[in-house]
Amino acid sequence: MIINSAGYLLFLAVVSVAYYKFPLKYQNHILLIANAAFYLLSAPGFFLLIAATTIVSFLFGRLLRSGGKNRTLLFVLSLVLVLGPLLFYKYLGFFSDMVRSLFSLVNIRIGGLERSFILPLGISFYTLQTVGYLADVYRGKTEPENDLILYSVSVSFFPQIISGPIGRFADLRKQYGSERKLDYSEITAGLRRFLIGALRKVVIADGLGVIVSPIFADLHRYSSGTILAGVLLYGIQLYCDFAGYSDMAIGSARVLGIRLTENFFSPYHSSDMGEFWKRWHISLSAWFRDYVYIPAGGSRKGTVRKYLNIMLVFILSGLWHGASINFVIWGVINGVYRIFGDLFSAAGKKLFPGSGMRGNPATRALANIKVFLLFDLSLIFFRANSLPDARYIFWILYKERIQIPLVLKEVIDLAGSGIPADVKSIYYALYFVGIAAALIICAAMDIRINKAWKADPKIRTCDPLATVNTRPRWLLYWTMELLVLFFYILALTLQNGVASFIYGGF
Amino acid sequence: MKSFAKKLLIFLTPAVIAVVLFFAFEPYDYFGLKHNSQYLSKPLSTMREVIRDHPANIILGDSQMANLNTGYIEELTGTRYTMLGFGGSRVGECIDLFWFAAEHTHLEKVVFGVNFYSSGGPMDQGRIPSLVPKAENPFRFISGANYWLQSIDEAKRLTVNCLAGISGHAEWITEPEDPTTFDHIGVPDERGAVYRKDLEEYSDLLLSVIGTDGSFHIEDETMNALGEVIDYCNANGIEIIFVFPPMQESVFDLVTEPYGIDDDLIRYKQYLSERATVYDLCYKNAFTVNEDNFYDGLHLAGEQKKTFAELIFTDIDSDYVVKLVNGGENYDH
């Protein structure tokens, strides 16, 4: 089951009715059944793995409390057990390839394990969440949980299992441990958030995917300008795909009375890369900060160590996204951005004097464009199917002159592929107007989110539609609803099913 | 709760209106409410008709058969036939439609049009199996983007027609083509004048599709699949008649004879006539020699469509049709 499908909405509705119908003390039981059902419907083959990870981390959490002198050993053992499946499924092939390559340098051939494992659903996300819990218990920052049902619900909560946000057990325990009463204003807010996510994902991300995916699948077929268009559009697609998923997850959770942590605060409105990483995939950045960067010394052990730690975090972040050299390079590039940004922040402020919060709109916009382009440049490695593909993109962009008419023709052809000729003109009108309308709506919402974040960077959540006046708000609801409906049907036809999430593959 | 339910209903209103408008304008008459099926030479429409009306008598084939007017056939015979033939269909698709009809209705009579063009080469284009779930399930139909686009296109056409009517611009008005009308004598050019298609050009067009390397044949797989249809009909008391519609002489001279397809056609007719009733109109005679009887090399013009219907559906005695009844006969044309 996928969160951006009609089936999921039906599932959420059924779960919600059962959840609020049963006495409050059974809410976690209902949720656990729902989580199990969701996982069994989505990835039945890996159900036992998530169940085992949950039970192992729960048991080790309790053992860590009474471990005495062996606490460190127990903690290391728990990490091996919890991280083991992730390392096996995601990285075994990658590292065995590396070992093979190293041996081949001295003319030794070794038979390695094949790397074609199917990644268990949500493993990258729930593994980090359980590791975070074990680390918190080990460090004494949180008490080990005694209620297996409550703990299991927090690890496997179905709205966030596919792609997060990565939760902190201390936060979640408070919510799962308390009564969640039926509150229609919360349900309304949750559904509103879900609609925003659907607009981002179904209309913009999947709509642009029609153009972007074929370009990256067959780079040699397209002109340099079209490849550049693909690279630029991918920056928007990735944001809308992941932020859309996060919106839908947060919205679904809110329908059930659970507040998940925010994952995005309009990151392309950032003035520099340091700020960008405080606003992009926040739950992952915060996880690496708390469980890698700070334990590794953070900025407490001198400038060189600080920059090494930053680089370590970004390389690990790259590897977390995928076991390939492309993701490592993507991490290194972003690490370099971060370090250079830090080193030359004073010079940067001179170069973009008004790029801070108080800058004028023009310089702020320039800074935003700079951030988008820098991040987008790194995404070439993130999105390209291989290192030679990424190299080819740079080569063709350097070598071949961009011809705008050819770009337009290729992009229009890509947008309309698979559509019968007799209805193509109507399709183009709906497709381009639809995406443009969705982009305008999302940009307007992001401006509101940006304002809220600028006013208070510690803000926990933002509902950009809640404060819009009633009539324009309903007009927006209806427009968004019709756009989502049309693009959803389009995806069902053109892709023979709804598109999965980009981060679902990590 | 009431307030929430009310808001939810208000929220869903545009989607409900969109669905209602979709069904109002969709060009397949999915629920049979618009009674415009005479315009709908489309397999999905006819498959829906089978599910809705459970017809006992069906006609299968490509555009040669689809040009028959079922209303005229009903006038001739007093029996209602449902047209499942559609332009461009392959024989494999006709077979798929037959099995679809056999599954959804109690068949009594099947008139199955076959020719070298739709029977040669690969048997199926695979369109029918993908349409079955859409014909059987309205939710699968409504989840097809192309149907939405066609529906919007139809709404646009009707709106333009309405505006044309109001503003008096009759030239803006467009009507969907009726494949069964009898007024197609030739092809209208840009100025509206009707000209006859060049028969040599048409033969070249056929050759451009089937190729000139001699690889175009009616395969045993096709004949065996038709054999299964015949066996099923015989076992279930369904009368089945295979019709070879007439072809203009030029197609014989320029396509089937020079490229060895004639031998295939004879083998094809032989195979079918040994097992079922065959009405053969596809041979050189005074009717097929006359260019004026044809719109192009394969399709009849004007009133000749009526003649075609009369030759098949009445007991009229004619030199233009050979009727090999009940199988077991040796084909000698």
Tab-separated table of N, CA, C and O in Angstrom, chain B residues 75 142 165 171 227:
chain	number	residue	atom	x	y	z
B	75	GLU	N	-34.168	-4.174	-40.260
B	75	GLU	CA	-35.279	-3.987	-41.215
B	75	GLU	C	-35.406	-5.200	-42.122
B	75	GLU	O	-36.499	-5.681	-42.422
B	142	ILE	N	-13.394	4.970	-14.987
B	142	ILE	CA	-13.265	6.360	-14.549
B	142	ILE	C	-11.813	6.682	-14.176
B	142	ILE	O	-11.429	7.858	-14.102
B	165	GLY	N	-24.508	27.767	-32.485
B	165	GLY	CA	-25.955	27.870	-32.674
B	165	GLY	C	-26.472	29.226	-32.243
B	165	GLY	O	-27.270	29.864	-32.947
B	171	GLU	N	-20.911	27.139	-39.486
B	171	GLU	CA	-19.674	26.495	-39.961
B	171	GLU	C	-18.781	26.008	-38.812
B	171	GLU	O	-17.861	25.220	-39.010
B	227	GLY	N	-10.622	-21.972	-35.128
B	227	GLY	CA	-11.137	-23.353	-34.974
B	227	GLY	C	-11.720	-23.554	-33.579
B	227	GLY	O	-12.768	-24.201	-33.421
